[in-house]
Each structure stands twice: as structure tokens, then as C-alpha cells.
Amino acid sequence: MRRPATHGLRGIGLLAALALLAGLPISPSRAQSAPSRDDIVAKLKDFDSAPDLDISALRQSVLDRSRSRSRKEPDPDKRPPVVPQILNLPTFTVSVDFDSDTPVVRPSSYETVGRIADALVYADLLPYSFLIVGHTASDGKRESNVMLSQRRADAIRDSLVNTFKISSKRVQSLGLGEEQFIDQAHPTSPVNLQVQIVTIAKLPDQSEQPAQASAPAAAKKKAKKR
Amino acid sequence: LTVARRIVSDAAMVRGRTILLILVLMSPSLASAQAMRVNSAKVMSYGDASALLAKSCGADIEANCRGVNLDATRLRECLSRNTDVISAQCKTDYLGVFDAIQKRINARVTVANACTREIVKLCNGSTKETSKSIPCLMTARGVTRNCTQAMDDAGYR
């Protein structure tokens, strides 16, 4: 008589465990797993030579191309990359959740942005400067896509500079829209919605210091005493 | 004497009961309190602080701070404007999160102080450009524990 009862109980326990397991991945704040600081550092630190990049000129040429109305325009998967100079630089590619059609980073990606900040502060990456590159898939108007990806790259740059006080000299931003895909063979793939961090230069004689002059000044006084 | 003893034991019991009551009241928040305590000993990374903000306040931010980006000043302003409606967990954690981020930023300035001797003597550097000396400090011999700790707190290591 007792056995079916215990079976029943065990069954309920099993069901509960299954429900728990099934419920876990749905939890919204964990929808996306953030990269680790060390992964980002490893991808970005092997930097050899700096290409000559004029970011504001690049922005203009990307925008110009997105406006071209020529009949001979190639299909999205045949477009030549608009900034080929960055293709062979150390690059970290990461998913960032934005509110749709806005540059607002969703809380599910806060950790990702924080880990990028941790990586940029880490000793191995201190001597370098970086480009935050925004992309889109090939849906919608090309020109709007360039502008949206630029605003999204700007948003990440702003968080790094304003919230985590990464020196503004070390991070720039560039939106490529659908003018240069992450996965060119599949222009509509969500892979192309990702953001890229690219190591673009070794810093000459600059330093990574939060903008607070008082403490180093105090340190200097101390140093003089000795 | 018995009366006195009874008073004493009553007092002890009351004290015991109060402690029990406090323990019971605190138990749901014990886990997060413990996490915060662990973090207060060690300076939190930006990633951990951002993850905690998303975990405790993500839903509150989506509901009440639409359009606000990951900006410490604007988010803090929005959350404090909405303290009436945000979740208890968010209310408990959000100020601590922004403090943790600020702590890590300040820690970078502290390195210039804690490592003055090392920067000048071991790395031929200047405290005006601390970050230029960091790669040297990482491998230099004779770096004080204070300086190492400061570099840990700043996230350089």
C-alpha cells in the first residue's frame, strides 16, 4: 500500500526538480552569459602594428557609402568591406542586448560592459587604445543602420568613459551599420548585431588616470620629502 | 535570591529571544548581506558590480528608467527618484553598487600613493603617469604589499 504513495511523492519531487531545471534558463537577468575579463584581454592584447586610422573620416565614408543610390550596388553579401584596415587587428566580438531601435543597453548586458571595462583597466591592455565598432544586420534602411550602429557604439564608449572612467583617449567609436558584416555570408543573421572591440593603437606618452589631479599631486609632495 | 535569579534568567531569556528574533528577521537577506560583506573586504570588479546592479535592479530599471543607459549618475538619479516603487532588493543594493564602482575608480588614484617609491625607484617612472609604470610594477622585485594590494584593488592585476 505504501509503495505507490512513496512513488507518487518521488514523482512529485522529480517533477519539481524538472520544473526547476526547466525554469532556470528562462530567468531574464541570466538570459545571456557575459564574457570573462581574461577572455577579452587574451583576444585584444597581441597587437603588432598600428594602421593609420582617421576615425572621423571613416565615419563620413561609411555614411557616404550607405547613401549611395547607384544601380550597380552589389547585394549585401557581395559588398566589399568599407573599413578593411580593421579586419586583421586583435578583435573581441560580443553580443550586447539593446532596446530595439535605440542605443539603450539592457540590464542583461550590464555585466558584459563591466567586464569590458575590467579588461581595459587590466595591466596587459593599459598600453593600448581601442575602437568600439557597432554593426547591424541587413534589415531596414542602410543609412539608418549606420546611424543606429554609431549611436550604439557611442553608448558603450560613453559607459566606459563616464561610468568606469576609462580615459577618453583610449576609446573611440565607429558604427558600420550593414556596410561591413561580421558574417558576410549571412547578412541577415543576428550574428551581425554584435559589437566588436578592436585594438587600434599603442599609446605614445599618455596615461590611464581617472580625472582626479589631487591624489597624484599629494603623492608628489610625499616623494619630494624623501 | 530566587527572585533575583529569576530576573537574571528572564533577562537572559529576553536577550536570547531578541537575538533569535533578529536572526529570523534577517535570514532572508542574510545571503545578500553576506555577499556584500565579502565584497566590502575586497574591492568589487566593474563586472561584478554591474552584474549585481542588473540582478537586483534590472526589472526596476526596465520598468521605471526606460531610455536610461548604463550611466552611474543617471541610473542612480532615476532609481532614487523611484524608491517608492522599486523592489526591496534593488533598494537595498543600488547605492552599494555605485559606491563599489567609485571605490574601484578611486583605487587607481591610490596606486600613485601606495607605489610612489616603486614607481620612482624600481620603474624609473613618474606618479603623474602611474599607468605607464604598471607593466613594470607587475614584474618588479621588491614591491611592497601595500602597493600590490593597491594594484589589486584598482583591477590592474
Coordinates of C-alpha atoms in Angstrom, one line a residue:
Chain A
M1 CA 0.0 0.0 0.0
R2 CA 2.8 2.4 0.9
R3 CA 4.9 1.9 -2.2
P4 CA 2.7 3.7 -4.6
A5 CA 2.5 6.6 -2.2
T6 CA 6.2 7.0 -2.0
H7 CA 6.4 6.6 -5.7
G8 CA 3.9 9.3 -6.0
L9 CA 6.0 11.5 -3.7
R10 CA 9.2 10.7 -5.6
G11 CA 7.4 11.5 -8.8
I12 CA 6.3 14.9 -7.5
G13 CA 9.9 15.5 -6.3
L14 CA 11.2 14.6 -9.7
L15 CA 8.6 16.8 -11.4
A16 CA 9.6 19.7 -9.2
A17 CA 13.2 19.2 -9.9
L18 CA 12.5 19.1 -13.6
A19 CA 10.4 22.2 -13.4
L20 CA 13.2 23.9 -11.5
L21 CA 15.7 22.9 -14.2
A22 CA 13.4 24.0 -17.0
G23 CA 12.7 27.3 -15.3
L24 CA 16.4 28.2 -14.7
P25 CA 17.5 29.3 -18.1
I26 CA 14.4 31.4 -18.6
S27 CA 15.3 33.8 -15.7
P28 CA 15.6 37.1 -17.6
S29 CA 18.7 38.5 -15.8
R30 CA 20.7 35.5 -16.8
A31 CA 19.5 35.3 -20.4
Q32 CA 23.0 36.0 -21.6
S33 CA 26.3 34.9 -20.3
A34 CA 28.9 37.6 -20.0
P35 CA 32.4 37.1 -21.2
S36 CA 35.2 36.9 -18.7
R37 CA 37.8 39.6 -18.3
D38 CA 40.6 37.3 -19.2
D39 CA 38.9 36.2 -22.4
I40 CA 38.6 39.8 -23.5
V41 CA 42.3 40.5 -22.5
A42 CA 43.5 37.4 -24.4
K43 CA 41.8 38.4 -27.6
L44 CA 42.9 42.1 -27.5
K45 CA 46.5 42.0 -26.3
D46 CA 48.5 40.7 -29.2
F47 CA 49.0 43.9 -31.1
D48 CA 51.8 44.4 -33.6
S49 CA 51.5 47.3 -35.9
A50 CA 49.1 50.3 -36.0
P51 CA 47.2 51.1 -39.2
D52 CA 46.7 54.8 -39.9
L53 CA 43.0 55.4 -38.9
D54 CA 41.3 58.7 -39.1
I55 CA 38.1 57.8 -37.3
S56 CA 36.0 60.9 -38.3
A57 CA 37.0 60.5 -41.9
L58 CA 36.0 56.8 -41.7
R59 CA 32.6 57.8 -40.2
Q60 CA 32.0 60.0 -43.2
S61 CA 33.0 57.4 -45.8
V62 CA 30.7 54.8 -44.1
L63 CA 27.8 57.2 -44.2
D64 CA 28.5 58.2 -47.8
R65 CA 28.5 54.7 -48.9
S66 CA 25.2 53.9 -47.1
R67 CA 23.7 56.7 -49.1
S68 CA 24.8 55.6 -52.5
R69 CA 21.9 55.0 -54.8
S70 CA 23.8 53.6 -57.7
R71 CA 22.1 50.8 -59.7
K72 CA 25.2 48.8 -59.7
E73 CA 25.2 48.4 -55.9
P74 CA 26.2 44.9 -55.1
D75 CA 24.0 42.6 -53.0
P76 CA 24.7 42.8 -49.2
D77 CA 26.7 39.6 -49.3
K78 CA 28.9 41.0 -52.1
R79 CA 29.7 44.4 -50.6
P80 CA 33.4 45.0 -50.1
P81 CA 34.2 45.9 -46.5
V82 CA 34.2 49.6 -46.0
V83 CA 37.0 49.7 -43.4
P84 CA 39.2 46.7 -44.3
Q85 CA 42.0 48.2 -42.2
I86 CA 40.5 46.8 -39.0
L87 CA 39.9 43.3 -40.3
N88 CA 43.3 41.9 -39.2
L89 CA 43.6 43.7 -35.9
P90 CA 43.0 42.0 -32.5
T91 CA 39.3 41.8 -32.1
F92 CA 36.8 40.8 -29.4
T93 CA 33.3 40.2 -30.7
V94 CA 30.4 40.2 -28.1
S95 CA 26.6 40.2 -28.0
V96 CA 25.1 43.2 -26.3
D97 CA 21.3 43.5 -25.8
F98 CA 19.9 46.9 -26.8
D99 CA 16.3 48.1 -26.6
S100 CA 15.1 47.7 -30.2
D101 CA 15.9 50.6 -32.5
T102 CA 17.6 52.5 -29.6
P103 CA 21.1 52.8 -28.3
V104 CA 20.0 51.8 -24.8
V105 CA 21.9 48.8 -23.3
R106 CA 19.6 46.5 -21.5
P107 CA 20.4 45.4 -17.9
S108 CA 21.0 41.8 -19.2
S109 CA 24.2 43.2 -20.8
Y110 CA 25.4 45.4 -17.9
E111 CA 27.8 42.7 -16.8
T112 CA 29.3 42.5 -20.3
V113 CA 30.0 46.2 -20.4
G114 CA 31.5 46.0 -16.9
R115 CA 33.8 43.1 -17.9
I116 CA 35.0 45.1 -20.9
A117 CA 35.9 47.9 -18.5
D118 CA 37.7 45.5 -16.3
A119 CA 39.7 44.2 -19.3
L120 CA 40.6 47.7 -20.4
V121 CA 42.0 48.6 -16.9
Y122 CA 44.0 45.3 -16.7
A123 CA 47.8 45.8 -16.9
D124 CA 48.2 43.9 -20.2
L125 CA 45.8 46.2 -22.1
L126 CA 46.9 49.5 -20.4
P127 CA 49.3 50.5 -23.2
Y128 CA 46.7 50.3 -26.0
S129 CA 43.7 52.2 -27.3
F130 CA 40.6 50.7 -28.8
L131 CA 37.8 51.2 -31.2
I132 CA 34.2 50.1 -30.3
V133 CA 32.6 49.0 -33.6
G134 CA 28.8 48.8 -34.0
H135 CA 27.2 46.7 -36.7
T136 CA 23.7 45.8 -37.8
A137 CA 22.1 43.1 -40.0
S138 CA 20.8 43.9 -43.4
D139 CA 17.3 44.8 -42.5
G140 CA 15.9 48.3 -42.9
K141 CA 17.5 51.4 -44.4
R142 CA 21.2 51.3 -44.9
E143 CA 21.7 54.9 -43.7
S144 CA 19.6 54.4 -40.6
N145 CA 21.5 51.3 -39.8
V146 CA 24.8 53.2 -39.9
M147 CA 23.4 55.8 -37.6
L148 CA 21.9 53.3 -35.2
S149 CA 25.2 51.3 -35.0
Q150 CA 27.1 54.5 -34.5
R151 CA 24.8 55.5 -31.6
R152 CA 25.1 52.1 -30.1
A153 CA 28.9 52.1 -30.3
D154 CA 28.8 55.6 -28.7
A155 CA 26.6 54.3 -25.9
I156 CA 29.2 51.7 -24.9
R157 CA 32.0 54.1 -25.2
D158 CA 30.1 56.6 -23.0
S159 CA 29.6 53.9 -20.3
L160 CA 33.3 53.0 -20.4
V161 CA 34.4 56.7 -20.2
N162 CA 31.7 58.2 -17.9
T163 CA 30.8 55.3 -15.6
F164 CA 34.0 53.3 -15.4
K165 CA 36.4 56.3 -16.0
I166 CA 38.4 54.7 -18.8
S167 CA 40.4 57.6 -20.3
S168 CA 38.6 59.0 -23.3
K169 CA 41.9 59.0 -25.2
R170 CA 41.8 55.2 -25.1
V171 CA 38.3 54.5 -26.6
Q172 CA 36.7 55.7 -29.8
S173 CA 33.6 54.5 -31.5
L174 CA 32.6 53.7 -35.1
G175 CA 29.3 52.5 -36.5
L176 CA 29.5 50.4 -39.6
G177 CA 25.8 49.5 -40.0
E178 CA 25.4 46.9 -42.7
E179 CA 28.4 48.3 -44.7
Q180 CA 30.7 45.7 -43.1
F181 CA 29.3 42.5 -41.8
I182 CA 30.6 40.2 -39.0
D183 CA 29.3 37.3 -41.1
Q184 CA 29.2 38.5 -44.6
A185 CA 27.9 35.2 -46.0
H186 CA 24.7 35.6 -43.9
P187 CA 23.8 39.4 -44.0
T188 CA 20.5 38.9 -42.1
S189 CA 22.0 36.7 -39.3
P190 CA 21.7 38.1 -35.8
V191 CA 25.5 37.4 -35.5
N192 CA 25.8 40.7 -37.3
L193 CA 24.1 42.6 -34.4
Q194 CA 27.2 42.0 -32.2
V195 CA 29.6 44.7 -31.1
Q196 CA 33.4 44.5 -31.7
I197 CA 36.2 45.9 -29.6
V198 CA 39.3 46.3 -31.7
T199 CA 42.8 47.2 -30.6
I200 CA 43.9 50.0 -32.9
A201 CA 47.0 51.7 -31.4
K202 CA 49.7 51.7 -28.8
L203 CA 49.6 54.8 -26.7
P204 CA 52.5 57.1 -27.1
D205 CA 53.1 59.0 -23.9
Q206 CA 49.8 59.1 -22.3
S207 CA 48.5 57.5 -19.1
E208 CA 45.4 55.9 -17.8
Q209 CA 44.4 58.0 -14.8
P210 CA 41.0 58.8 -13.6
A211 CA 40.5 62.5 -13.9
Q212 CA 41.4 63.5 -10.4
A213 CA 44.5 65.6 -10.1
S214 CA 44.6 65.9 -6.3
A215 CA 45.8 62.5 -5.3
P216 CA 48.8 62.3 -7.6
A217 CA 49.7 65.8 -6.6
A218 CA 49.7 64.7 -2.9
A219 CA 51.9 61.7 -3.9
K220 CA 54.4 64.1 -5.5
K221 CA 54.7 66.1 -2.3
K222 CA 55.4 62.9 -0.4
A223 CA 58.0 61.9 -2.9
K224 CA 59.8 65.2 -2.5
K225 CA 60.0 64.7 1.2
R226 CA 62.0 61.6 0.8
Chain B
L1 CA 17.7 35.4 45.9
T2 CA 15.4 33.3 43.8
V3 CA 13.6 36.4 42.6
A4 CA 16.9 37.9 41.7
R5 CA 17.9 34.7 39.9
R6 CA 14.6 34.7 38.1
I7 CA 15.1 38.2 37.0
V8 CA 18.5 37.4 35.7
S9 CA 17.4 34.3 33.8
D10 CA 14.4 36.3 32.5
A11 CA 16.7 39.0 31.2
A12 CA 18.9 36.3 29.6
M13 CA 15.8 34.7 28.0
V14 CA 14.6 38.0 26.7
R15 CA 18.1 38.7 25.3
G16 CA 18.1 35.2 23.7
R17 CA 14.6 35.8 22.3
T18 CA 15.6 39.1 20.8
I19 CA 18.7 37.6 19.2
L20 CA 16.5 34.8 17.8
L21 CA 14.0 37.3 16.5
I22 CA 16.7 39.3 14.8
L23 CA 18.2 36.2 13.3
V24 CA 14.8 35.1 12.0
L25 CA 14.1 38.6 10.6
M26 CA 17.5 38.8 8.9
S27 CA 17.6 35.3 7.5
P28 CA 16.1 36.1 4.0
S29 CA 18.6 38.9 3.5
L30 CA 21.4 37.0 5.1
A31 CA 22.7 35.7 1.8
S32 CA 22.9 39.1 0.1
A33 CA 24.2 40.7 3.3
Q34 CA 27.0 38.1 3.4
A35 CA 27.8 38.7 -0.3
M36 CA 28.0 42.4 0.4
R37 CA 30.3 41.9 3.4
V38 CA 32.6 39.7 1.4
N39 CA 32.7 42.4 -1.2
S40 CA 33.4 45.2 1.2
A41 CA 36.7 43.5 2.2
K42 CA 37.8 43.2 -1.4
V43 CA 37.1 45.9 -4.0
M44 CA 34.5 44.7 -6.4
S45 CA 35.3 44.4 -10.1
Y46 CA 33.3 46.5 -12.5
G47 CA 31.8 43.3 -14.0
D48 CA 30.6 42.0 -10.6
A49 CA 29.2 45.4 -9.6
S50 CA 27.4 45.7 -13.0
A51 CA 26.1 42.1 -12.7
L52 CA 24.7 42.8 -9.2
L53 CA 23.0 46.0 -10.4
A54 CA 21.3 44.0 -13.2
K55 CA 20.3 41.2 -10.9
S56 CA 18.9 43.4 -8.1
C57 CA 17.5 46.3 -10.2
G58 CA 17.2 45.0 -13.8
A59 CA 13.4 44.7 -13.7
D60 CA 13.1 48.0 -11.9
I61 CA 15.3 49.8 -14.4
E62 CA 13.3 48.4 -17.4
A63 CA 10.1 49.4 -15.7
N64 CA 11.0 52.8 -14.4
C65 CA 14.1 54.0 -16.2
R66 CA 13.3 53.4 -19.8
G67 CA 15.8 55.1 -22.1
V68 CA 18.4 55.5 -19.4
N69 CA 21.7 53.9 -20.4
L70 CA 24.3 52.3 -18.2
D71 CA 25.4 55.6 -16.7
A72 CA 26.0 55.7 -12.9
T73 CA 24.9 59.2 -12.4
R74 CA 21.6 58.9 -14.4
L75 CA 20.7 55.5 -13.1
R76 CA 21.3 56.5 -9.5
E77 CA 19.2 59.6 -10.0
C78 CA 16.4 57.6 -11.7
L79 CA 16.4 54.8 -9.0
S80 CA 16.4 57.3 -6.1
R81 CA 13.5 59.2 -7.7
N82 CA 11.6 55.9 -7.8
T83 CA 12.4 54.5 -4.3
D84 CA 8.6 54.2 -3.7
V85 CA 8.1 51.7 -6.4
I86 CA 11.4 49.8 -6.9
S87 CA 11.8 46.3 -5.4
A88 CA 13.2 45.9 -1.8
Q89 CA 16.3 44.1 -3.2
C90 CA 17.1 46.9 -5.5
K91 CA 16.5 49.5 -2.7
T92 CA 19.0 47.5 -0.5
D93 CA 21.7 47.2 -3.2
Y94 CA 21.8 50.0 -5.6
L95 CA 23.7 52.6 -3.6
G96 CA 26.2 50.0 -2.7
V97 CA 26.8 49.1 -6.3
F98 CA 27.5 52.7 -7.3
D99 CA 29.8 53.0 -4.3
A100 CA 31.7 49.9 -5.3
I101 CA 32.3 51.3 -8.8
Q102 CA 33.5 54.6 -7.3
K103 CA 35.8 52.7 -4.9
R104 CA 37.5 50.9 -7.8
I105 CA 37.9 54.2 -9.7
N106 CA 39.4 55.8 -6.5
A107 CA 41.7 52.8 -6.1
R108 CA 43.5 53.8 -9.3
V109 CA 44.4 57.1 -7.7
T110 CA 45.5 55.3 -4.6
V111 CA 48.1 53.3 -6.5
A112 CA 50.1 56.5 -7.2
N113 CA 50.3 57.0 -3.4
A114 CA 50.9 53.4 -2.3
C115 CA 53.5 52.7 -5.0
T116 CA 55.4 56.0 -5.1
R117 CA 58.7 54.5 -4.1
E118 CA 58.4 51.6 -6.5
I119 CA 57.3 53.8 -9.4
V120 CA 60.2 56.2 -9.0
K121 CA 63.0 53.8 -7.8
L122 CA 62.2 50.5 -9.4
C123 CA 60.5 51.6 -12.6
N124 CA 62.1 55.0 -13.3
G125 CA 58.5 56.3 -13.8
S126 CA 56.5 59.2 -12.5
T127 CA 53.4 59.2 -10.3
K128 CA 51.9 61.6 -12.8
E129 CA 51.7 58.7 -15.2
T130 CA 51.1 55.8 -12.9
S131 CA 49.6 53.5 -15.6
K132 CA 52.8 53.7 -17.7
S133 CA 54.6 52.1 -14.8
I134 CA 52.1 49.4 -14.1
P135 CA 53.5 46.7 -16.5
C136 CA 56.9 47.3 -14.8
L137 CA 55.4 47.1 -11.3
M138 CA 53.8 43.8 -12.2
T139 CA 57.1 42.1 -12.6
A140 CA 59.4 44.2 -10.5
R141 CA 61.0 42.7 -7.4
G142 CA 60.7 44.4 -4.0
V143 CA 57.2 45.8 -4.5
T144 CA 55.6 46.3 -1.0
R145 CA 52.5 44.5 0.0
N146 CA 50.7 47.8 0.2
C147 CA 51.5 48.6 -3.4
T148 CA 50.5 45.1 -4.6
Q149 CA 47.2 45.5 -2.7
A150 CA 46.6 48.9 -4.3
M151 CA 47.1 47.4 -7.7
D152 CA 44.7 44.5 -6.9
D153 CA 42.1 47.0 -5.7
A154 CA 42.4 49.0 -8.9
G155 CA 42.0 45.9 -11.1
Y156 CA 45.4 46.3 -12.7
R157 CA 46.3 42.7 -11.7

